[in-house]
Amino acid sequence: MGAIGEEELMKWENMQGLARGHEEKILVLVRLRPLSEKESARNEVADWECINETTILYRNSLQERSGLPTAYTFDGVFGGDCSTKHVYEEGTKEIALSVVSGINSTIFAYGQTSSGKTYTMNGITEYTVADIYDYIQRHEERAFVLKFSAIEIYNEVVRDLLGRDDTQLRLLDDPEKGTIVEKLAEETLRDWSHLRELLSICEAQRQIGETSLNETSSRSHQILRLTIESSAREFLGKDKSTTLSASVNFVDLAGSERASQALSVGQRLKEGCHINRSLLTLGTVIRKLSKGRHGHVNYRDSKLTRILQPSLGGNARTAIICTLSPARSHVEQSRNTLLFATCAKEVTTNAQVNIVMSDKALVKHLQKEVARLETELRTPGPACDYAALLRKKDLQIEKLEKELRELTKQRDLAQSRVEDLLRGVRNDHSSGQWDELSHNAKFQEKNTWEDESSVSEASCGTDRHCLDVAVKKKKFNDATQSSNKNNRRLSEDEGDHSLFGGTSSSLSDSRNFGRSDRCRGKEEFVLETGESSDDICKEVRCIEHEERAFVLKFSAIEIYNEVVRDLLGRDDTQLRLLDDPEKGTIVEKLAEETLRDWSHLRELLSICEAQRQIGETSLNETSSRSHQILRLTIESSAREFLGKDKSTTLSASVNFVDLAGSERASQALSVGQRLKEGCHINRSLLTLGTNFVDLAGSERASQALSVGQRLKEGCHINRSLLTLGTVIRKLRLTRYSFLYSLKLQLAA
């Protein structure tokens, strides 16, 4: 291998920042192919259109399901008139050529069957290798070694495309390199023609089959790996050697397909099942990585994801080309591909420059690092500085803890004041009769004293909002007390007047006057403060509403062919229904997500939309083939009692049920799987309707019992009609048997 001396070693040490790598998002491109000859012959309509260089739009005059986006934006979008050369130059060239700089790179092709993945990857591979050899010719100062290997994953079996037999290869875990393929052949390339020869061998060895959608459908995943090692020629043969080593992977995935569209049976059906299962695992891994590196990511559920683990959020720059068919008959598969692409563009990778050092160069670098650390240890006085810094931090912590305790006390005091104000305002609104004014006056005098104390305490640093409410409440009490004093003096004067010949009407007038005067007190309060008591009530209610803590949980299931399935689960495991003595019927092992915000719920709803069973019938191109039940559970409790023993929580759920539609097989033209789904849907809807009829019929029967004679007559009529129908049916059978025997006699 090539080597580098001290000069280049120093240069490498200056590149350590680049060697540590940097994070970047996966590059996601979308390529929309034109309509094929078969699709044009069937008069298919193109529903997808590239409106600019980054956005693809769904155009369809038919009504679409709500909640599905019509426009999708990615790093690059290429229409049917764009060549593969243009896709390479504008999209993947930069990432693919990172391999000559010592950075790993991977190019994916993902999409449904017959969407143009293999055609695209063949062109991308050819253009990349041509540019790599052109780069080698322009940099003669460096020595390059190119190695090539190729594998395919067919029915979850790894096979060497350059091997002479079909021996199954095992996957091993290497502590340095990660997952490797045991006994994989690796050819050292001589020139560009040698690589072309190996590519033709791989194309001949790969599993190809014919389906109704594609005459040359790829039945396996193909991974071509080109490894490039480079070093400076001037240091070749010396002891201190350092080499740049990186690989570029060209991944041509098999296309996802539906057995009903591809008309797959036998071996083709088995291949399709393995392809869809591995692609489902890949989609699950991408979806989890798009949410962040939290929790377990199930790379080992599929050999495809296990081999490509470094490319999915690891040490590599990655580009994914999602290919689409514009035909209306493939709209659901196209949406699923775009959903995968939307998740993939949120995945982050951390590509690094891969430098392989010789033993002597590594020892020298480590010796310099040890010398630097020893120099730092000999520097006097670091321990004293650390001790002083620790003491300073401890003092800051104590100060912050003291401030926290004071703020907690002030918060508790402010909450108690707000509760008192709330009770006072409610009592003011409930008191509306004149004979209670004296009692309210005493209560308000006491409340006024409490409000004055609350104002003084609030001025010491409590909440500004509580202070405003307390001042407004105090002004309102003062105005009300002045009106109460006037009412008492007025009642005394009019009482004397009634003793000296006054009538009872004067007392009634005084009461009415008292009410109007009390209302005038409120008006004076409004004029004085600029706000009414209703506004204060609204502010206090807002404070009371914010004192509750809410927790929202979300779950979703679908009932498909009488099988209950979790729409948020990782697999299609059938869930059981259990009877709980308190909760009633519950779903066993049902996943329940705690919501963070509104965007989190939208994300879960999009997952449910993608997971739900959808099919095409003659009546509806996107017919729901299952019943969907979305449940949102809301739990709320007072914040002041959180974490305490005496806590009470309000818990309730709201269900959103989207039932599959009933259909007639003669109208929907259902056959095979669609007919089976329709039978299950109609049976469940019939049971639901029967339950509603029974619930409504119980009330009708109770009403009919009140006319007992009519019910008895109805029973006799129904019995007689049933007997008449039985007699007619027997007569028909007798007639048919007679005609059949007569026909046999005539034939004899």
XYZ file of C-alpha atoms in Angstrom:
748
model
C 0.000 0.000 0.000
C 1.016 3.611 -0.488
C 2.738 5.620 2.223
C 3.131 9.214 3.444
C 6.133 10.718 5.225
C 6.375 13.271 7.997
C 5.287 16.158 5.768
C 2.025 14.500 4.817
C 1.534 13.246 8.372
C 1.616 16.867 9.568
C -0.886 17.746 6.863
C -3.120 14.912 8.054
C -2.934 16.196 11.634
C -4.198 19.561 10.410
C -7.131 17.757 8.748
C -8.293 16.130 11.976
C -11.297 18.464 12.116
C -12.454 17.089 8.766
C -11.617 13.534 9.784
C -13.972 13.800 12.738
C -16.792 14.251 10.233
C -19.799 16.516 10.042
C -23.513 15.844 10.062
C -25.676 16.297 6.977
C -29.088 15.197 5.772
C -29.621 12.420 3.252
C -29.990 13.803 -0.278
C -33.423 12.772 -1.623
C -34.226 12.975 -5.335
C -37.430 12.019 -7.166
C -37.508 10.861 -10.783
C -40.861 10.669 -12.569
C -40.762 8.429 -15.634
C -43.108 8.913 -18.613
C -46.051 6.596 -19.276
C -45.027 3.179 -20.607
C -46.376 1.629 -23.796
C -48.726 -0.648 -21.852
C -50.062 2.265 -19.809
C -50.577 4.345 -22.939
C -52.389 1.434 -24.589
C -54.747 1.255 -21.601
C -55.378 5.030 -21.932
C -53.892 5.677 -18.514
C -53.841 9.267 -17.242
C -50.701 10.880 -15.772
C -51.692 12.354 -12.408
C -48.224 13.497 -11.268
C -46.362 16.520 -12.595
C -43.034 18.214 -11.794
C -43.907 21.898 -11.435
C -40.326 23.031 -10.714
C -36.893 21.646 -9.862
C -37.816 20.706 -6.278
C -41.608 20.123 -6.179
C -43.834 17.377 -7.539
C -47.601 17.951 -7.692
C -50.545 15.565 -7.754
C -53.159 16.675 -10.292
C -56.455 14.811 -10.273
C -59.951 16.120 -10.844
C -61.433 13.317 -8.762
C -62.082 13.947 -5.089
C -59.219 12.852 -2.878
C -59.230 11.742 0.709
C -58.793 14.560 3.178
C -55.483 14.928 4.962
C -53.284 13.796 2.060
C -50.924 16.445 0.646
C -50.955 17.210 -3.062
C -47.466 18.771 -3.322
C -44.167 17.287 -2.133
C -40.824 19.098 -1.963
C -37.408 17.403 -2.077
C -33.778 18.246 -2.866
C -34.363 17.587 -6.560
C -37.238 16.520 -8.815
C -36.759 15.277 -12.392
C -39.523 14.774 -14.927
C -39.870 12.251 -17.711
C -37.985 14.460 -20.179
C -34.797 14.506 -18.032
C -32.020 12.086 -18.985
C -30.073 9.918 -16.562
C -26.995 12.047 -17.305
C -28.886 15.126 -16.100
C -29.989 13.313 -12.926
C -26.368 12.340 -12.249
C -24.870 15.777 -12.940
C -27.454 17.757 -10.945
C -28.091 15.261 -8.170
C -25.704 12.469 -7.223
C -22.342 13.449 -8.744
C -20.990 15.322 -5.731
C -21.879 12.550 -3.284
C -20.677 9.732 -5.545
C -17.260 11.352 -6.144
C -16.694 11.856 -2.390
C -15.114 8.404 -2.460
C -11.919 9.747 -4.089
C -11.463 12.024 -1.052
C -11.687 9.135 1.415
C -15.387 9.550 2.319
C -17.832 6.644 2.007
C -20.887 7.216 -0.179
C -24.034 5.296 -1.141
C -26.541 5.750 -3.965
C -30.006 4.163 -3.552
C -32.773 3.538 -6.055
C -36.146 3.033 -4.357
C -39.622 2.674 -5.824
C -42.357 0.339 -6.959
C -41.863 -2.295 -9.617
C -41.551 -1.097 -13.238
C -40.791 2.503 -12.158
C -37.281 2.638 -13.691
C -34.919 1.857 -10.787
C -32.556 -0.522 -12.615
C -32.432 1.730 -15.678
C -31.505 4.709 -13.495
C -28.873 2.852 -11.436
C -27.148 1.410 -14.499
C -26.670 4.906 -15.855
C -25.587 6.368 -12.476
C -23.018 3.575 -12.041
C -21.570 4.060 -15.512
C -21.237 7.844 -15.202
C -19.711 7.611 -11.694
C -17.049 5.094 -12.699
C -16.191 7.133 -15.797
C -15.650 10.262 -13.671
C -13.575 8.283 -11.138
C -11.202 7.049 -13.867
C -11.035 10.574 -15.284
C -10.077 11.843 -11.800
C -7.355 9.178 -11.541
C -5.856 10.223 -14.863
C -5.760 13.883 -13.822
C -4.047 13.121 -10.472
C -0.976 11.142 -11.409
C 0.808 12.225 -8.215
C -1.290 9.721 -6.237
C -1.422 5.936 -6.587
C -4.901 4.425 -6.738
C -6.068 0.849 -6.167
C -9.657 -0.047 -7.107
C -11.463 -3.141 -5.834
C -14.914 -4.358 -6.846
C -17.421 -6.723 -5.217
C -21.089 -7.496 -5.820
C -23.819 -9.319 -3.912
C -27.563 -9.874 -4.228
C -30.171 -10.602 -1.551
C -32.678 -13.081 -2.975
C -35.403 -14.391 -0.649
C -33.318 -13.225 2.346
C -30.310 -15.240 1.101
C -27.032 -13.393 0.411
C -25.242 -14.586 -2.731
C -21.978 -13.505 -4.408
C -22.647 -12.324 -7.968
C -18.971 -12.846 -8.894
C -18.841 -16.327 -7.394
C -18.928 -19.550 -9.344
C -21.655 -21.232 -7.301
C -24.827 -20.288 -5.442
C -23.386 -20.771 -1.958
C -25.239 -18.849 0.737
C -22.977 -16.289 2.425
C -23.147 -15.461 6.128
C -23.125 -12.018 7.737
C -20.551 -11.443 10.497
C -20.043 -8.571 12.939
C -16.567 -7.028 12.884
C -15.697 -4.695 15.810
C -13.964 -2.212 13.458
C -15.685 -2.578 10.074
C -19.187 -3.410 11.310
C -21.252 -5.981 9.383
C -19.225 -7.855 6.749
C -20.055 -10.650 4.298
C -18.059 -13.820 4.917
C -15.964 -15.178 2.009
C -17.026 -12.426 -0.388
C -14.919 -12.282 -3.540
C -13.252 -8.911 -4.245
C -11.668 -8.276 -7.653
C -8.815 -5.776 -8.103
C -9.610 -3.775 -11.215
C -7.126 -3.378 -14.047
C -8.965 -0.745 -16.083
C -12.406 0.537 -17.117
C -13.001 -2.346 -19.554
C -12.340 -4.859 -16.775
C -15.045 -3.237 -14.639
C -17.490 -3.303 -17.559
C -16.858 -7.025 -17.941
C -17.597 -7.603 -14.241
C -20.780 -5.506 -14.439
C -22.039 -7.640 -17.341
C -21.365 -10.779 -15.266
C -23.396 -9.347 -12.384
C -26.257 -8.467 -14.706
C -26.306 -12.026 -16.070
C -26.150 -13.607 -12.601
C -28.925 -11.498 -11.044
C -32.378 -12.999 -10.524
C -34.819 -11.653 -13.140
C -38.474 -12.644 -13.603
C -41.544 -11.704 -15.607
C -44.722 -10.281 -14.108
C -47.789 -8.636 -15.575
C -46.291 -5.200 -14.787
C -42.710 -5.762 -15.946
C -41.225 -8.318 -18.330
C -37.738 -8.004 -16.756
C -38.591 -7.455 -13.105
C -35.686 -7.585 -10.639
C -36.468 -10.251 -8.034
C -33.557 -9.436 -5.697
C -31.735 -6.493 -4.148
C -28.351 -5.817 -5.757
C -25.437 -4.067 -4.007
C -22.324 -3.157 -6.031
C -19.360 -1.909 -3.994
C -16.344 -0.068 -5.414
C -13.491 0.451 -2.919
C -10.792 3.045 -3.681
C -7.451 3.239 -1.840
C -5.081 6.115 -2.601
C -1.719 7.400 -1.362
C 1.043 9.766 -2.518
C 3.488 8.197 -4.994
C 6.530 10.047 -3.601
C 6.274 8.171 -0.286
C 5.674 4.693 -1.688
C 7.831 2.018 -0.076
C 8.615 4.008 3.073
C 7.841 2.826 6.574
C 5.560 5.635 7.640
C 2.478 4.987 5.524
C -0.966 6.551 5.553
C -3.719 5.640 3.087
C -7.135 7.048 2.231
C -9.660 4.218 1.884
C -13.369 4.599 1.073
C -16.172 2.771 -0.720
C -19.089 3.783 -2.901
C -22.172 1.530 -2.925
C -24.647 1.335 -5.794
C -27.852 -0.175 -4.379
C -30.561 -1.254 -6.818
C -33.517 -2.325 -4.686
C -36.191 -4.665 -5.983
C -39.517 -2.919 -6.489
C -42.443 -3.190 -4.134
C -45.495 -4.779 -5.733
C -49.036 -5.848 -5.040
C -49.898 -9.439 -5.847
C -53.305 -8.350 -7.161
C -51.687 -6.039 -9.742
C -48.630 -8.135 -10.590
C -50.797 -11.319 -10.729
C -48.018 -13.156 -8.878
C -48.456 -16.851 -8.063
C -46.118 -19.615 -6.960
C -42.455 -18.644 -6.955
C -43.183 -15.036 -7.992
C -45.558 -14.644 -5.043
C -42.904 -15.966 -2.643
C -40.318 -13.569 -4.077
C -42.727 -10.649 -3.760
C -43.385 -11.476 -0.108
C -39.659 -11.422 0.725
C -39.148 -8.186 -1.239
C -42.036 -6.397 0.475
C -40.932 -7.608 3.918
C -37.370 -6.296 3.498
C -38.637 -2.976 2.095
C -41.054 -2.679 5.014
C -38.138 -3.110 7.431
C -36.153 -0.490 5.496
C -39.089 1.925 5.749
C -39.423 1.286 9.481
C -35.703 1.975 10.024
C -35.893 5.190 7.991
C -38.982 6.354 9.901
C -37.308 5.793 13.275
C -34.097 7.510 12.192
C -36.083 10.500 10.912
C -37.411 11.045 14.451
C -33.909 11.125 15.938
C -31.548 8.595 17.420
C -33.784 7.657 20.321
C -34.505 4.084 21.286
C -33.693 0.850 19.486
C -33.474 0.764 15.683
C -34.150 -2.731 14.353
C -31.410 -3.032 11.711
C -31.143 -6.789 12.262
C -34.735 -7.518 11.216
C -33.582 -7.708 7.595
C -30.293 -8.561 5.929
C -30.693 -5.545 3.656
C -30.783 -3.044 6.535
C -28.058 -4.916 8.393
C -25.638 -4.642 5.465
C -26.547 -1.010 4.757
C -26.481 0.132 8.392
C -23.436 2.458 7.882
C -25.256 4.133 4.990
C -28.443 4.721 7.019
C -27.320 7.364 9.447
C -23.702 6.170 9.825
C -20.290 6.964 8.341
C -21.342 7.719 4.759
C -22.841 10.342 2.501
C -26.097 8.995 1.107
C -28.357 9.883 -1.818
C -31.711 8.209 -2.498
C -33.372 8.322 -5.914
C -37.103 7.563 -5.608
C -38.629 6.557 -8.928
C -42.342 7.028 -9.642
C -44.887 5.964 -12.211
C -47.269 8.788 -13.187
C -50.168 6.419 -13.977
C -53.383 6.790 -12.000
C -53.536 3.035 -11.360
C -50.334 3.292 -9.282
C -51.288 6.374 -7.247
C -51.209 4.566 -3.879
C -47.770 3.051 -4.488
C -46.516 6.464 -5.610
C -47.813 8.071 -2.413
C -46.103 5.401 -0.303
C -42.839 6.067 -2.154
C -43.152 9.812 -1.496
C -43.924 9.148 2.176
C -40.706 7.087 2.385
C -38.809 9.927 0.699
C -40.286 12.486 3.107
C -39.016 10.488 6.091
C -35.647 9.826 4.456
C -34.836 13.512 3.962
C -34.933 13.971 7.764
C -32.274 11.299 8.424
C -28.844 12.615 9.402
C -25.525 10.956 8.519
C -22.034 11.646 9.862
C -19.491 11.077 7.099
C -15.786 11.025 7.984
C -12.534 10.878 6.073
C -11.261 7.287 6.396
C -7.505 7.310 7.002
C -5.571 4.075 7.473
C -2.229 4.615 9.198
C 0.704 2.251 9.382
C 1.936 1.060 12.755
C 4.973 3.362 12.807
C 2.997 6.450 11.822
C 0.377 5.663 14.446
C 3.029 5.179 17.150
C 4.626 8.509 16.293
C 1.293 10.312 16.434
C 0.480 8.756 19.815
C 3.913 9.682 21.175
C 3.260 13.342 20.289
C -0.098 13.191 22.022
C 1.440 11.677 25.170
C 4.129 14.386 25.232
C 1.487 17.098 24.967
C -0.494 15.627 27.885
C 2.632 15.321 30.039
C 3.421 18.991 29.399
C -0.037 19.966 30.608
C 0.370 17.866 33.770
C 3.673 19.582 34.613
C 2.070 23.021 34.457
C 1.911 24.304 38.116
C -1.263 25.346 39.862
C -4.098 23.664 37.948
C -5.383 21.903 41.111
C -5.816 25.181 43.015
C -7.664 26.722 40.086
C -9.986 23.731 39.908
C -10.691 23.889 43.655
C -11.515 27.598 43.497
C -13.731 27.008 40.490
C -15.589 24.235 42.321
C -16.151 26.470 45.362
C -17.455 29.223 43.106
C -19.843 26.814 41.429
C -21.053 25.531 44.827
C -21.811 29.097 45.945
C -23.727 29.726 42.745
C -25.723 26.538 43.263
C -26.610 27.505 46.840
C -27.658 30.967 45.703
C -29.854 29.557 42.969
C -31.441 27.052 45.359
C -32.264 29.886 47.800
C -33.820 31.944 45.018
C -35.796 28.905 43.917
C -37.234 28.418 47.409
C -38.212 32.100 47.625
C -39.856 32.024 44.208
C -41.736 28.868 45.173
C -43.132 30.574 48.271
C -44.138 33.626 46.251
C -45.823 31.415 43.673
C -47.825 29.551 46.353
C -48.826 32.854 47.937
C -49.911 34.274 44.589
C -51.964 31.161 43.822
C -53.777 31.432 47.156
C -54.533 35.111 46.499
C -55.899 34.286 43.058
C -58.176 31.638 44.565
C -59.496 34.181 47.093
C -60.123 36.709 44.326
C -61.898 34.082 42.276
C -64.228 33.181 45.130
C -64.888 36.874 45.818
C -65.791 37.674 42.218
C -68.098 34.666 42.008
C -69.864 35.719 45.231
C -70.354 39.259 43.847
C -72.046 37.869 40.767
C -74.285 35.529 42.762
C -75.586 38.267 45.104
C -78.463 40.021 43.326
C -81.108 40.808 45.957
C -81.318 43.918 48.122
C -81.846 42.111 51.423
C -78.397 40.481 51.076
C -76.542 43.764 50.608
C -75.732 44.190 54.286
C -74.255 40.724 54.464
C -72.230 41.341 51.321
C -70.967 44.621 52.732
C -69.447 42.846 55.738
C -67.931 40.207 53.512
C -66.521 42.810 51.178
C -64.987 44.812 54.045
C -63.149 41.706 55.095
C -62.249 40.908 51.517
C -61.012 44.470 51.033
C -58.547 44.034 53.890
C -57.314 40.769 52.329
C -56.977 42.441 48.936
C -54.945 45.284 50.438
C -52.592 42.764 52.004
C -52.412 40.883 48.708
C -51.478 44.110 46.919
C -48.692 44.828 49.401
C -47.375 41.292 49.114
C -47.628 41.308 45.353
C -45.550 44.486 45.229
C -42.679 42.513 46.789
C -42.097 40.538 43.585
C -45.121 38.359 42.879
C -46.915 37.992 39.588
C -47.836 41.289 37.865
C -51.064 39.828 36.571
C -52.275 38.866 40.063
C -51.457 42.429 41.240
C -53.626 43.978 38.507
C -56.532 41.697 39.348
C -56.213 42.514 43.087
C -56.236 46.295 42.471
C -59.272 46.037 40.225
C -61.085 43.926 42.815
C -60.309 46.451 45.561
C -61.740 49.325 43.524
C -64.829 47.305 42.809
C -65.363 46.576 46.546
C -64.940 50.278 47.462
C -67.558 51.305 44.919
C -69.957 48.616 46.128
C -69.472 49.559 49.804
C -70.309 53.215 49.093
C -73.508 52.162 47.355
C -74.410 49.883 50.308
C -74.027 52.770 52.822
C -76.316 54.957 50.740
C -78.836 52.141 50.553
C -78.865 51.711 54.355
C -79.423 55.457 54.950
C -82.152 55.508 52.377
C -83.909 52.528 53.926
C -83.850 54.182 57.398
C -85.368 57.449 56.084
C -88.059 55.685 54.175
C -88.785 53.438 57.180
C -89.544 56.556 59.284
C -91.692 57.898 56.533
C -93.746 54.711 56.452
C -94.392 54.978 60.198
C -95.854 58.455 59.797
C -98.417 57.604 57.171
C -96.288 56.225 54.328
C -97.531 53.348 52.149
C -95.951 50.016 51.387
C -95.134 51.133 47.875
C -92.375 53.333 49.215
C -90.529 50.279 50.486
C -90.800 48.653 47.090
C -89.482 51.809 45.479
C -86.588 51.940 47.886
C -85.688 48.369 47.010
C -85.762 49.139 43.318
C -83.734 52.254 43.951
C -81.255 50.188 45.940
C -80.790 47.875 43.010
C -80.267 50.713 40.568
C -77.853 52.401 42.960
C -75.926 49.189 43.294
C -75.762 48.932 39.523
C -74.610 52.532 39.451
C -71.800 51.532 41.770
C -70.702 48.996 39.222
C -70.905 51.627 36.501
C -68.728 53.935 38.571
C -66.261 51.081 38.903
C -66.286 50.640 35.135
C -65.674 54.335 34.581
C -62.907 54.381 37.140
C -60.961 51.309 36.005
C -61.902 51.045 32.350
C -62.905 47.361 32.739
C -66.044 45.594 33.881
C -66.332 42.852 36.468
C -66.975 40.342 33.655
C -63.531 41.104 32.240
C -61.996 40.419 35.647
C -63.889 37.132 35.803
C -62.486 36.144 32.416
C -58.934 36.899 33.581
C -59.397 34.860 36.722
C -60.920 31.957 34.775
C -57.903 32.051 32.426
C -55.584 31.781 35.427
C -57.676 28.907 36.761
C -57.548 27.132 33.378
C -53.749 27.365 33.198
C -53.483 25.687 36.587
C -54.356 22.286 35.112
C -51.828 19.901 33.571
C -52.945 17.972 30.487
C -51.589 14.706 29.073
C -52.757 13.538 25.638
C -52.362 9.948 24.459
C -53.079 8.560 21.008
C -53.733 5.045 19.730
C -55.049 3.640 16.456
C -56.309 0.276 15.261
C -57.869 -1.140 12.145
C -60.145 -4.160 11.722
C -59.184 -5.922 8.489
C -60.904 -9.198 7.644
C -62.033 -9.475 11.293
C -58.385 -9.150 12.430
C -57.488 -6.316 14.807
C -54.153 -4.664 13.954
C -52.206 -1.813 15.567
C -51.653 0.993 13.020
C -48.741 2.357 15.095
C -47.105 -1.050 15.622
C -43.946 -2.350 14.012
C -45.491 -5.496 12.545
C -48.830 -6.949 11.466
C -49.342 -9.001 14.635
C -52.980 -9.847 15.316
C -54.189 -8.272 18.568
C -56.616 -9.997 20.939
C -59.674 -8.499 22.596
C -59.919 -8.979 26.367
C -62.744 -8.306 28.827
C -61.764 -6.021 31.683
C -64.202 -5.843 34.658
C -63.717 -2.056 34.933
C -62.876 -0.819 31.420
C -64.946 -3.307 29.420
C -63.489 -4.634 26.172
C -59.819 -3.675 25.680
C -57.213 -4.437 23.011
C -54.248 -6.422 24.303
C -50.741 -4.968 23.771
C -52.026 -1.873 21.993
C -49.368 0.832 21.551
C -50.312 4.224 22.994
C -48.208 7.256 22.085
C -47.957 10.247 24.456
C -48.289 13.354 22.289
C -45.704 16.116 22.423
C -47.488 18.686 20.286
C -49.843 19.140 17.344
C -47.149 18.289 14.758
C -46.497 14.979 16.551
C -50.196 14.069 16.193
C -50.112 15.002 12.511
C -47.138 12.720 12.018
C -48.934 9.818 13.722
C -52.034 10.438 11.603
C -49.941 10.274 8.428
C -48.449 6.955 9.623
C -51.954 5.576 10.219
C -52.997 6.776 6.767
C -50.056 4.964 5.167
C -50.539 1.767 7.206
C -54.263 1.415 6.536
C -55.439 -1.157 4.020
C -56.437 0.574 0.778
C -57.610 -1.105 -2.418
C -58.976 -0.277 -5.836
C -62.458 -1.272 -6.993
C -64.579 -0.265 -9.950
C -66.443 2.197 -7.704
C -63.478 3.750 -5.880
C -59.796 3.834 -6.743
C -58.803 4.372 -3.107
C -61.384 2.268 -1.296
C -60.850 1.711 2.441
C -60.747 -2.047 3.030
C -60.805 -1.913 6.825
C -62.530 -0.151 9.699
C -60.296 2.435 11.373
C -60.666 3.568 15.003
C -58.534 6.482 16.261
C -58.643 7.141 20.012
C -57.451 10.322 21.728
C -57.284 10.082 25.545
C -57.047 13.283 27.605
C -56.001 13.274 31.267
C -55.985 16.475 33.314
C -55.199 17.301 36.930
C -54.483 20.365 39.044
C -50.831 21.423 38.893
C -50.694 22.277 42.585
C -51.417 18.636 43.517
C -48.988 17.016 41.068
C -46.774 14.487 42.819
C -48.860 14.540 46.003
C -50.811 11.672 47.508
C -54.206 13.357 47.366
C -54.568 13.788 43.607
C -57.623 13.529 41.382
C -57.394 13.161 37.609
C -60.058 13.638 34.941
C -59.688 11.041 32.176
C -61.793 10.710 29.043
C -61.416 9.493 25.461
C -62.799 10.556 22.109
C -63.039 7.988 19.313
C -62.958 8.782 15.593
C -64.402 5.786 13.716
C -64.035 5.581 9.921
C -66.043 2.554 8.772
C -65.319 0.802 5.501
C -68.131 1.221 2.987
C -70.643 -1.485 2.210
C -70.593 -2.670 -1.395
C -72.202 -5.091 -3.794
C -69.854 -7.480 -5.545
C -71.865 -7.084 -8.773
C -71.311 -3.316 -8.760
C -67.756 -3.233 -7.374
C -66.714 -6.135 -9.652
C -64.859 -7.642 -6.691
C -62.943 -10.889 -7.156
C -60.317 -12.726 -5.160
C -58.944 -10.737 -2.241
C -61.310 -7.799 -2.840
C -64.320 -10.152 -2.692
C -63.069 -11.628 0.581
C -62.559 -8.157 2.049
C -66.028 -7.071 0.933
C -67.621 -10.113 2.596
C -65.946 -9.314 5.930
C -66.906 -5.626 5.655
C -70.557 -6.371 4.863
C -70.779 -8.966 7.642
C -69.472 -6.552 10.276
C -71.719 -3.734 9.064
C -74.696 -6.119 9.110
C -73.901 -7.016 12.727
C -73.643 -3.322 13.593
C -76.979 -2.620 11.950
C -78.599 -5.573 13.754
C -77.411 -4.212 17.092
C -78.899 -0.805 16.343
C -82.165 -2.430 15.259
C -82.260 -4.501 18.440
C -81.648 -1.420 20.589
C -84.345 0.528 18.769
C -86.636 -2.535 18.624
C -86.652 -2.911 22.396
C -88.365 0.454 22.668
C -90.782 -0.361 19.845
C -91.690 -3.669 21.432
C -92.414 -1.955 24.731
C -94.704 0.444 22.887
C -96.354 -2.410 21.039
C -97.064 -4.236 24.319
C -99.427 -1.426 25.244
C -101.665 -2.566 22.392
C -101.527 -6.244 23.308
C -104.278 -7.381 20.992
C -102.518 -5.870 17.963
C -99.305 -7.687 18.855
C -101.176 -10.990 19.132
C -102.824 -10.428 15.770
C -99.465 -9.632 14.182
C -98.006 -12.916 15.449
C -100.878 -14.911 13.930
C -100.531 -13.102 10.594
C -96.766 -13.734 10.432
C -97.235 -17.417 11.307
C -99.845 -17.893 8.585
C -97.667 -16.150 5.980
C -94.702 -18.330 6.934
C -96.826 -21.479 6.521
C -98.056 -20.261 3.124
C -94.486 -19.680 1.953
C -93.455 -23.193 3.034
C -96.346 -24.766 1.102
C -95.500 -22.820 -2.064
C -91.839 -23.839 -1.826
C -92.798 -27.529 -1.477
C -95.117 -27.283 -4.477
C -92.297 -25.853 -6.564
C -89.979 -28.702 -5.584
C -92.680 -31.250 -6.476
C -93.171 -29.593 -9.860
C -89.470 -29.576 -10.636
C -89.081 -33.234 -9.676
C -92.073 -34.174 -11.871
C -90.686 -32.283 -14.873
C -87.255 -33.831 -14.382
C -88.653 -37.388 -14.258
C -90.765 -36.664 -17.377
C -87.667 -35.426 -19.190
C -85.791 -38.617 -18.305
C -88.648 -40.774 -19.597
C -88.781 -38.862 -22.876
C -85.024 -39.186 -23.274
C -85.250 -42.956 -22.689
